[in-house]
PDB file of C-alpha atoms in Angstrom:
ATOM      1  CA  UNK A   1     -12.500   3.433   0.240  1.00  0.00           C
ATOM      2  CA  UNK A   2     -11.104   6.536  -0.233  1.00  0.00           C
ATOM      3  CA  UNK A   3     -12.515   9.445  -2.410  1.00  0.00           C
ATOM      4  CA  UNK A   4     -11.425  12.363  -4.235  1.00  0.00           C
ATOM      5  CA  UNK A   5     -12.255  15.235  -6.180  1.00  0.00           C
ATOM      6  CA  UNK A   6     -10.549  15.299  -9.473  1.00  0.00           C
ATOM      7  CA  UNK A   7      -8.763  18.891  -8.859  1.00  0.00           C
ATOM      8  CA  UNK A   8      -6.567  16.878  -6.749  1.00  0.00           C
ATOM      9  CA  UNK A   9      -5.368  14.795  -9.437  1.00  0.00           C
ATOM     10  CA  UNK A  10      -2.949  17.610 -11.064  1.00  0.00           C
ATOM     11  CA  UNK A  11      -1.276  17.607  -6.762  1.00  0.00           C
ATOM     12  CA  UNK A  12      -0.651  13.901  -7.191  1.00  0.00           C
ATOM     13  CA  UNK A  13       1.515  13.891 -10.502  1.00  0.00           C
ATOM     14  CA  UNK A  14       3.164  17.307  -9.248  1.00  0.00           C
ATOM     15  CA  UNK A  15       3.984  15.099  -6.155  1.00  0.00           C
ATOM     16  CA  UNK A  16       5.369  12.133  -7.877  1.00  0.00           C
ATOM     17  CA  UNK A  17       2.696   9.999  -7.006  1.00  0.00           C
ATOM     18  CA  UNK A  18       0.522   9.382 -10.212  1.00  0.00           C
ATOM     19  CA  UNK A  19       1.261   5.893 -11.392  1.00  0.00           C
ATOM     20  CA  UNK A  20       0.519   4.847  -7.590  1.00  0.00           C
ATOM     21  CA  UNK A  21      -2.716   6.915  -7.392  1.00  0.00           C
ATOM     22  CA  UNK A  22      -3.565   5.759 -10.956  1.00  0.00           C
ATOM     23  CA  UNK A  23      -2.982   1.768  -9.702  1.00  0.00           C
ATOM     24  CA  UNK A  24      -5.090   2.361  -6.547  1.00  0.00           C
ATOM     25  CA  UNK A  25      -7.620   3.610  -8.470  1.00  0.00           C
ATOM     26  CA  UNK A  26      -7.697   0.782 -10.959  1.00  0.00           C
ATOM     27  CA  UNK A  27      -7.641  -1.452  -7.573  1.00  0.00           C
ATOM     28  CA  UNK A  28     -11.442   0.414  -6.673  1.00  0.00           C
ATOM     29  CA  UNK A  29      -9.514   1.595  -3.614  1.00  0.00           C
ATOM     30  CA  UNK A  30      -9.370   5.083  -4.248  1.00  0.00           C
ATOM     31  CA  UNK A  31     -12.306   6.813  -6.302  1.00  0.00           C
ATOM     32  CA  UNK A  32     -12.052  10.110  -8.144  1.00  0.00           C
ATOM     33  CA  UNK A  33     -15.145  12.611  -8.413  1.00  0.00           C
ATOM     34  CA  UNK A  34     -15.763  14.312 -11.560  1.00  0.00           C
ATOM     35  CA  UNK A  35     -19.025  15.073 -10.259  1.00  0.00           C
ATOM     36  CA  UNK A  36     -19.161  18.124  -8.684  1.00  0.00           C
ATOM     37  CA  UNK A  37     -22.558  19.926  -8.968  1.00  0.00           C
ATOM     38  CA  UNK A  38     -21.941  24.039  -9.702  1.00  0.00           C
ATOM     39  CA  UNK A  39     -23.649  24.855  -6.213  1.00  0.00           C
ATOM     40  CA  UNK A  40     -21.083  22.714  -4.543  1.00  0.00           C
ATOM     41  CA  UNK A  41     -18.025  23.945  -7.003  1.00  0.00           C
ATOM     42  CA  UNK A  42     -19.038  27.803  -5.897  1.00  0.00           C
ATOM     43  CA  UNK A  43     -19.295  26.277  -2.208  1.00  0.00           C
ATOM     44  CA  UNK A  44     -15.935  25.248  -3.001  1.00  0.00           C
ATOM     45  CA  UNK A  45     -14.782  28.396  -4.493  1.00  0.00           C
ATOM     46  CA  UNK A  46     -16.000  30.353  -1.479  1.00  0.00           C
ATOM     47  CA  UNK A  47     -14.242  27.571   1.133  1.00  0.00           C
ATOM     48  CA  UNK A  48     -10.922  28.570  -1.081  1.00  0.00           C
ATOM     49  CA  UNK A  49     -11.237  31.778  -0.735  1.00  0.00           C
ATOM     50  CA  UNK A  50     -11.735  31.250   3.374  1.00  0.00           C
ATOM     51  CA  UNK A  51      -8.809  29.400   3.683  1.00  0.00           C
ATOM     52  CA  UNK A  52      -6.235  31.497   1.680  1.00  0.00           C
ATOM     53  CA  UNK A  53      -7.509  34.049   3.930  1.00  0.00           C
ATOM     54  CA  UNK A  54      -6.949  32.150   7.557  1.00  0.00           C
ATOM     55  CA  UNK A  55      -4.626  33.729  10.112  1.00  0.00           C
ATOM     56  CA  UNK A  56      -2.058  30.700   9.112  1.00  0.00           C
ATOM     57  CA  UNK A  57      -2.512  30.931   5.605  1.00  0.00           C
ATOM     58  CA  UNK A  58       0.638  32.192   4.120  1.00  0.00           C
ATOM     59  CA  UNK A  59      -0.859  31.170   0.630  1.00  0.00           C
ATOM     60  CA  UNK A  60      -3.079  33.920  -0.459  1.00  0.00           C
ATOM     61  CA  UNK A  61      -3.839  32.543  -3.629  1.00  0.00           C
ATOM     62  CA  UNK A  62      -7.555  31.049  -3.382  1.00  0.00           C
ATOM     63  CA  UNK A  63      -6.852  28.690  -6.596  1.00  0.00           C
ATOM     64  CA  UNK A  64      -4.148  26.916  -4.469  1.00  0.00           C
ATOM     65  CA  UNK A  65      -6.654  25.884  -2.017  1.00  0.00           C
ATOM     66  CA  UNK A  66      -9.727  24.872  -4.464  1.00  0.00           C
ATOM     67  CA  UNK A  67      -8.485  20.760  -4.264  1.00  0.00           C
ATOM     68  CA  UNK A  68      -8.875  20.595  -0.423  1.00  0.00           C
ATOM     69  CA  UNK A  69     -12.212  22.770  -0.421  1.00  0.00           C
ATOM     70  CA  UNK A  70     -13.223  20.587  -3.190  1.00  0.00           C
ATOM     71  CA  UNK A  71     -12.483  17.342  -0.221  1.00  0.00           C
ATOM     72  CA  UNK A  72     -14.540  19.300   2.297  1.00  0.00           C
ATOM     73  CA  UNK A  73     -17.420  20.094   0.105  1.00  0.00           C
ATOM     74  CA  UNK A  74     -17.246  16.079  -0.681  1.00  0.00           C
ATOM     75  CA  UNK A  75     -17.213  15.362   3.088  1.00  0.00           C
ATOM     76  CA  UNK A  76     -20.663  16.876   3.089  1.00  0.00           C
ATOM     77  CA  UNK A  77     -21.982  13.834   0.914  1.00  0.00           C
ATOM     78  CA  UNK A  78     -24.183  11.464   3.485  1.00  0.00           C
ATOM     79  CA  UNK A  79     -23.837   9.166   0.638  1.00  0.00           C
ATOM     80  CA  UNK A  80     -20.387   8.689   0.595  1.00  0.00           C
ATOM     81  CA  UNK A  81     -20.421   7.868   4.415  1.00  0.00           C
ATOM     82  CA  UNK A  82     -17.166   9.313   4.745  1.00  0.00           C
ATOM     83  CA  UNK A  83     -15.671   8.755   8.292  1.00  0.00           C
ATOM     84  CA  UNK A  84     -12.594  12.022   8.125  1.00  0.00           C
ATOM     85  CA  UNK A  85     -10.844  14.170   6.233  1.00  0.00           C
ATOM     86  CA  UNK A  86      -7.061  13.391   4.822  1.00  0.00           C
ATOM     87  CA  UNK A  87      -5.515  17.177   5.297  1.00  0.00           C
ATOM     88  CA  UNK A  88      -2.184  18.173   5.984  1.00  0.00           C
ATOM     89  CA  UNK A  89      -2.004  21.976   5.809  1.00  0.00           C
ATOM     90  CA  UNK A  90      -2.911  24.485   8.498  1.00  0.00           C
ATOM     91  CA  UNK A  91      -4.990  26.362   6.909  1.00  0.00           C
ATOM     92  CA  UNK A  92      -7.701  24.158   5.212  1.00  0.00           C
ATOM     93  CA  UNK A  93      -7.207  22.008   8.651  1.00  0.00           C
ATOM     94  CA  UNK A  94      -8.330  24.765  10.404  1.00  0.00           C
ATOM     95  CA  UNK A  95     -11.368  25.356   8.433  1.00  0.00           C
ATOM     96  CA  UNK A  96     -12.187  21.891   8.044  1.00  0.00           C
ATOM     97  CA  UNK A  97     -12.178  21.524  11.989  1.00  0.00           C
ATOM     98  CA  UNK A  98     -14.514  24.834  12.460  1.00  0.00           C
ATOM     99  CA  UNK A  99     -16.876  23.350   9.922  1.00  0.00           C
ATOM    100  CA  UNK A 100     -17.137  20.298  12.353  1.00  0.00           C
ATOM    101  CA  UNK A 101     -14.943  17.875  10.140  1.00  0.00           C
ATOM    102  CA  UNK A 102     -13.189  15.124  11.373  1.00  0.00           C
ATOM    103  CA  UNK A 103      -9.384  15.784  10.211  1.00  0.00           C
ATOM    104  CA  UNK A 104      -6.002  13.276   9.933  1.00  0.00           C
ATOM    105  CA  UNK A 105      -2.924  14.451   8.651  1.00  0.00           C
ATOM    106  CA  UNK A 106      -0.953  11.883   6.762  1.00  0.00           C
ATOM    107  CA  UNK A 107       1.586  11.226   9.599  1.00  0.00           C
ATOM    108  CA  UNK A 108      -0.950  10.666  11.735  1.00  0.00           C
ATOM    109  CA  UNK A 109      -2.087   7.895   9.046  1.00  0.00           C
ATOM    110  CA  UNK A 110       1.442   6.560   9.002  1.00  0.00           C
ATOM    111  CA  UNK A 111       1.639   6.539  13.329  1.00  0.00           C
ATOM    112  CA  UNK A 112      -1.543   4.445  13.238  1.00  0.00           C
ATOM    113  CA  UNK A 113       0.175   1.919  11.058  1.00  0.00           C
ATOM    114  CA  UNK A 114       3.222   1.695  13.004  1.00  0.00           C
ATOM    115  CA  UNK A 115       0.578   1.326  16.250  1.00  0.00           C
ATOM    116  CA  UNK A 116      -1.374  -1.840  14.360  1.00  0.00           C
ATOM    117  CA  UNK A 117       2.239  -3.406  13.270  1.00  0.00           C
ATOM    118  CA  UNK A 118       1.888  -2.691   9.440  1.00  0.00           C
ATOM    119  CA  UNK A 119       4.793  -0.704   9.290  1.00  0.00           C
ATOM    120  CA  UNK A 120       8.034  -0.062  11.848  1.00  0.00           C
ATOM    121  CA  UNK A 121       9.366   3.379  12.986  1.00  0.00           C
ATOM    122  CA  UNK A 122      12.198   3.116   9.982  1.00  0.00           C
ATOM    123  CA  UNK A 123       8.800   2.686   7.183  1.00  0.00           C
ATOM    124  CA  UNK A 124       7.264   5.407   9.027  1.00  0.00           C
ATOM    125  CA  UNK A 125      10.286   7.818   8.833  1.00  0.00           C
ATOM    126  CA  UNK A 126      10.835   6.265   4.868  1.00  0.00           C
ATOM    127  CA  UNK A 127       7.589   7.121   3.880  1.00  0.00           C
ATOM    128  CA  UNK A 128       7.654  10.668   5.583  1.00  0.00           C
ATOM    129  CA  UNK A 129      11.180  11.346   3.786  1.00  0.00           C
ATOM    130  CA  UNK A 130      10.055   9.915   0.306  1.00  0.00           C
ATOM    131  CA  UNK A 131       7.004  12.686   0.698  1.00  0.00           C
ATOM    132  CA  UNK A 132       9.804  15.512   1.705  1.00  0.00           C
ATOM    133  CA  UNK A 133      11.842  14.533  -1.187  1.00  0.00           C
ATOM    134  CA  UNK A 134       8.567  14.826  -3.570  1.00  0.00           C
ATOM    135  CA  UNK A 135       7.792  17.919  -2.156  1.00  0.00           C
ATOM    136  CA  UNK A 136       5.974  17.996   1.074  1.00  0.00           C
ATOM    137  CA  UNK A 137       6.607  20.306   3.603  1.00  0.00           C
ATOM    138  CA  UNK A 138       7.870  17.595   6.192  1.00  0.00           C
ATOM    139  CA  UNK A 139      10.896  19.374   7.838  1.00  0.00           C
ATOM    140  CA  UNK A 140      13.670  17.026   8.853  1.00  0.00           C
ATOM    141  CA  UNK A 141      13.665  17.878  12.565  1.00  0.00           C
ATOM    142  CA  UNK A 142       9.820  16.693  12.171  1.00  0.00           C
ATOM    143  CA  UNK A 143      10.387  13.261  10.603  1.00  0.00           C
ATOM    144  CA  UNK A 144      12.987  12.673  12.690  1.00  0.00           C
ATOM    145  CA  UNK A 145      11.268  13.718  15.994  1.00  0.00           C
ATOM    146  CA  UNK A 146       8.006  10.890  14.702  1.00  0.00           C
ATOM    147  CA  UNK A 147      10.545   8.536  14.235  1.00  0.00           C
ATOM    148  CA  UNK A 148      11.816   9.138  17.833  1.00  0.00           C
ATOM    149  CA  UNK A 149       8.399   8.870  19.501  1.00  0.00           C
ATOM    150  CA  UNK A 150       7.879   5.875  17.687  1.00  0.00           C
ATOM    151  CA  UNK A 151      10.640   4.095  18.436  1.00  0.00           C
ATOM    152  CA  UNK A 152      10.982   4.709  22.099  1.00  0.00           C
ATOM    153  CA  UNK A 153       7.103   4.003  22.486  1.00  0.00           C
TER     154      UNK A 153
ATOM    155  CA  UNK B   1      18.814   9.935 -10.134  1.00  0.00           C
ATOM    156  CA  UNK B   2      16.124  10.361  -8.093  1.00  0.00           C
ATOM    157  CA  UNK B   3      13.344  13.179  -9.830  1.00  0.00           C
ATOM    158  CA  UNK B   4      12.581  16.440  -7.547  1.00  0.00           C
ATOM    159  CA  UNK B   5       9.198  17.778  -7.458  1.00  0.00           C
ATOM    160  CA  UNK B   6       8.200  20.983  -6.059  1.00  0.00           C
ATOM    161  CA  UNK B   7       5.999  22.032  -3.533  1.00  0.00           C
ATOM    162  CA  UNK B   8       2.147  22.895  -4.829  1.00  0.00           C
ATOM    163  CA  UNK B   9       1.972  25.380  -2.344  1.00  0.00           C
ATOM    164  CA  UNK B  10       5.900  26.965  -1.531  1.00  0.00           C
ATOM    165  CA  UNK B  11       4.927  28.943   1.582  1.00  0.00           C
ATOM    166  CA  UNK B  12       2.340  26.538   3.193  1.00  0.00           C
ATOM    167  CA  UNK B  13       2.770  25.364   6.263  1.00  0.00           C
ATOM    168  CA  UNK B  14       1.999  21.616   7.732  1.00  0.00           C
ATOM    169  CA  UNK B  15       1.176  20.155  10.541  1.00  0.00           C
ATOM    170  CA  UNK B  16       3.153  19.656  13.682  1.00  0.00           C
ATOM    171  CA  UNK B  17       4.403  17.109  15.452  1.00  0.00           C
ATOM    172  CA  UNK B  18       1.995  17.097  18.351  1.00  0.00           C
ATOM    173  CA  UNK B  19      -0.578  17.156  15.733  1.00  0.00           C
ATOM    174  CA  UNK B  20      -0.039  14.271  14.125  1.00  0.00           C
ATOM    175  CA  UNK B  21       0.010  12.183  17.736  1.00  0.00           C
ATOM    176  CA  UNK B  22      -3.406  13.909  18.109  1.00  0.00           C
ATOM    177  CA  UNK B  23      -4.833  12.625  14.983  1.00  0.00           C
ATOM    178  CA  UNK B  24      -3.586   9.511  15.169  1.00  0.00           C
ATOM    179  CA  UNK B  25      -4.812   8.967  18.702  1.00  0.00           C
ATOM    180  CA  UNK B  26      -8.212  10.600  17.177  1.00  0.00           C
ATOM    181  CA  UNK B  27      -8.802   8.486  14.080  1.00  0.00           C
ATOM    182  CA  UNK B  28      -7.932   5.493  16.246  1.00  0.00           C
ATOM    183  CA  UNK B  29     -10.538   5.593  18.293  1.00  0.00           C
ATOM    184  CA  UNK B  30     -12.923   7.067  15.186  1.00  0.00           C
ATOM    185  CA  UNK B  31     -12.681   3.756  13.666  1.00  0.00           C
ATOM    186  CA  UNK B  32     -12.653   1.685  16.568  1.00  0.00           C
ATOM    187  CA  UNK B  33     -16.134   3.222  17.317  1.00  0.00           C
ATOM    188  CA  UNK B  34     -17.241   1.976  13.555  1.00  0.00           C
ATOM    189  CA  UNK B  35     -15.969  -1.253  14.155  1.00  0.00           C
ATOM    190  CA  UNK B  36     -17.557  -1.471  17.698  1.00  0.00           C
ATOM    191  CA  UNK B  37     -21.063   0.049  15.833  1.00  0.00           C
ATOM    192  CA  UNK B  38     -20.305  -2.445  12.929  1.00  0.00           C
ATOM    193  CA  UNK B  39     -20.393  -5.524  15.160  1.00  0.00           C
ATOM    194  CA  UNK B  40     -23.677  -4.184  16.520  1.00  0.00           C
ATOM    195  CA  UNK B  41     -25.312  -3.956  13.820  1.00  0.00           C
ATOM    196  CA  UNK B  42     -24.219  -7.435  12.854  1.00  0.00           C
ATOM    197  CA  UNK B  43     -25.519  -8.636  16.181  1.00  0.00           C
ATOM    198  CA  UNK B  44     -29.000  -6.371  16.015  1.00  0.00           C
ATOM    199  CA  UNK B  45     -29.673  -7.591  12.265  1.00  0.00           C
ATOM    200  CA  UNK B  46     -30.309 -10.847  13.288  1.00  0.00           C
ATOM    201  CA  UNK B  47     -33.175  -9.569  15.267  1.00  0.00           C
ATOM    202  CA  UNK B  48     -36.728  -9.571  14.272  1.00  0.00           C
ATOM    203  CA  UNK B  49     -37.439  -6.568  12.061  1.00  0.00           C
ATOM    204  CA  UNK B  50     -39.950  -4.695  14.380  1.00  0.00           C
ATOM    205  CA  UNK B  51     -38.064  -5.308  16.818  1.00  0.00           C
ATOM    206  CA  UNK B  52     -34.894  -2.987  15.523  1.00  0.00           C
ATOM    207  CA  UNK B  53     -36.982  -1.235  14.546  1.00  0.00           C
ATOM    208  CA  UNK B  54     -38.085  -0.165  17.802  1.00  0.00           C
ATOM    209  CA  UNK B  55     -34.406   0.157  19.100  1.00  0.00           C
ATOM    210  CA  UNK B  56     -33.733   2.738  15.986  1.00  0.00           C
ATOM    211  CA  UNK B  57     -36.888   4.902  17.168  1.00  0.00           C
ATOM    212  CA  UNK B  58     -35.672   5.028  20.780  1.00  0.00           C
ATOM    213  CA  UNK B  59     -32.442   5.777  19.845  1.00  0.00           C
ATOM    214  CA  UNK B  60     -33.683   8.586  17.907  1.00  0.00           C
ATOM    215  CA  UNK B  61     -35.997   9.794  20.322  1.00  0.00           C
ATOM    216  CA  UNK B  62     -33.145  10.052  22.974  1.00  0.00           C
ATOM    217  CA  UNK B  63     -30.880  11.146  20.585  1.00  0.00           C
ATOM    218  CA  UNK B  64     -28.509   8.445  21.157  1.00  0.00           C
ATOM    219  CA  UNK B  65     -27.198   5.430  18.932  1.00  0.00           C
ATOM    220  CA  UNK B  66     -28.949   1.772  18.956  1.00  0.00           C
ATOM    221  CA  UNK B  67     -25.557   0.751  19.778  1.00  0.00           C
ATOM    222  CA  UNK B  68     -25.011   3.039  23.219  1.00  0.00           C
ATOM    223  CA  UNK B  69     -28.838   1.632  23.847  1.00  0.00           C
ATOM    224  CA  UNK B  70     -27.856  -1.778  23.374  1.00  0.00           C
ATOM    225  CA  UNK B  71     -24.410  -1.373  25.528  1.00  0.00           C
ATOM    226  CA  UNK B  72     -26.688   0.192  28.223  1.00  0.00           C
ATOM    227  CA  UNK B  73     -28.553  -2.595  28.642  1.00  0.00           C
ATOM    228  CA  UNK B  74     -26.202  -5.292  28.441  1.00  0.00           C
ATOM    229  CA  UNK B  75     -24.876  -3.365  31.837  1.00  0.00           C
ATOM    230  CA  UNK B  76     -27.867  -3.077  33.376  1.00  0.00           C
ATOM    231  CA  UNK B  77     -28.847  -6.748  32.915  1.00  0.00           C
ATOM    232  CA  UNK B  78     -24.966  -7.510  33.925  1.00  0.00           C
ATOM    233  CA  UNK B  79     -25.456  -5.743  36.906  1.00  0.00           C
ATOM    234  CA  UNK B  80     -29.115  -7.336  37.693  1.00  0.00           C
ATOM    235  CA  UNK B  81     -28.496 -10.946  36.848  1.00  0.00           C
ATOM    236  CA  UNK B  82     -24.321 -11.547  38.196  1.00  0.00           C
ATOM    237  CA  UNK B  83     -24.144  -9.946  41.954  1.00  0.00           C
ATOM    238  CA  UNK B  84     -20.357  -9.828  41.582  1.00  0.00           C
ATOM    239  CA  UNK B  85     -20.387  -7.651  38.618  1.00  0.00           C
ATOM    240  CA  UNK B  86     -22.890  -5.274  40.629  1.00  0.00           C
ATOM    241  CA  UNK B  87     -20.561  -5.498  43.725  1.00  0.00           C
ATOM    242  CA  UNK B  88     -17.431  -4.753  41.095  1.00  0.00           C
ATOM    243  CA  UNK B  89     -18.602  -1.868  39.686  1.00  0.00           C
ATOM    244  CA  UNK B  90     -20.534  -0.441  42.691  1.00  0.00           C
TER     245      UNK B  90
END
């Protein structure tokens, strides 16, 4: 199960990925909170706020950050039982990890794949290129050095 | 033709390489801990409910999880009952 705060929603579709997200959640594998109380949206707004100001931050706009402090605040939920946190960037990695969070980048999703046999080095490298092409930062030296490692291991 | 989308944040940077490896290796042995824990508690609910009880309060006492406790055990009574395994690890 995978959850979600709404504000990431608007990041999917800019991304390309809304009819997928949209099917997953119609599947029950993915579910979105709407549910935010206002003590843990100004938790949220002050997590923002701390990672548009990190050292490797070079997005100093607070309201760019509000969907992943929005997945941190959710981490906090016992109920959710929530096992780590899906990050990619630097910055809100970096605060997530301080705060104590368990963090996996979505390569490091895609290398445990290839490690269990649901997906070969090629998928691996697809997947990461499809994501560059939608606009993640994935350079092409990185995807290709993932591929690499993957193949030769 | 294929649609391009751009970047939500332009100047944000990702993770590296070296990072990914780590969080893969990390994650992988995150949930292989759950499903170790899970099997446990498969295992333990079977037991009489006083009983887990029991193991849950000791745990908690020694700030440890019923399924380290249980593991513990399992080694010790390994060790006890089969001489070879004793001799093995020794």
């Amino acid at each position: 199960m995978i959850h979600i705060p709404a504000s990431e929603l608007p990041e999917y579709k800019k991304h390309g990925a809304e009819q997928e997200i949209q099917m997953l959640i119609e599947a029950g594998f993915i579910v979105v909170h709407h549910d935010l109380t206002a003590s843990e949206k100004e938790a949220a707004r002050a997590l923002a706020e701390e990672i548009s100001k990190s050292s490797v931050s070079k997005d100093k706009e607070p309201s760019h950050h509000y969907p992943e402090a929005e997945a941190i605040i959710l981490m906090a939920r016992a109920d959710l039982e929530a096992v780590e946190l899906l990050v990619d960037e630097l910055a809100a990695r970096e605060v997530a990890q301080r705060m104590g969070i368990a963090i996996v980048g979505f390569p490091g999703i895609l290398i445990r794949a290839c490690w269990q046999g649901l997906l070969t080095p090629g998928g691996v490298r697809d997947a990461l290129q499809e994501c560059q092409r939608q606009g993640t930062h994935y350079s092409t030296r990185f995807i290709q050095q993932i591929y690499e490692h993957l193949r030769r291991s | 033709m294929r649609k391009q989308y751009a970047p939500h944040e332009p100047e944000e940077a990702v993770l590296s390489v070296e990072d990914a490896f780590r969080d893969a290796e990390l994650s992988a042995a995150r949930w292989q801990g759950i499903v170790r824990e899970q099997r446990m508690q498969q295992v333990l609910i079977e037991l009489p409910e006083p009983m887990y009880l029991t193991l849950e309060e000791l745990a908690r006492r020694q700030n440890r999880t019923v399924p380290r406790i249980i593991e513990q055990v399992i080694a010790e009574l390994l060790v006890t009952f089969v001489p070879s395994v004793g001799a093995a690890g020794g």
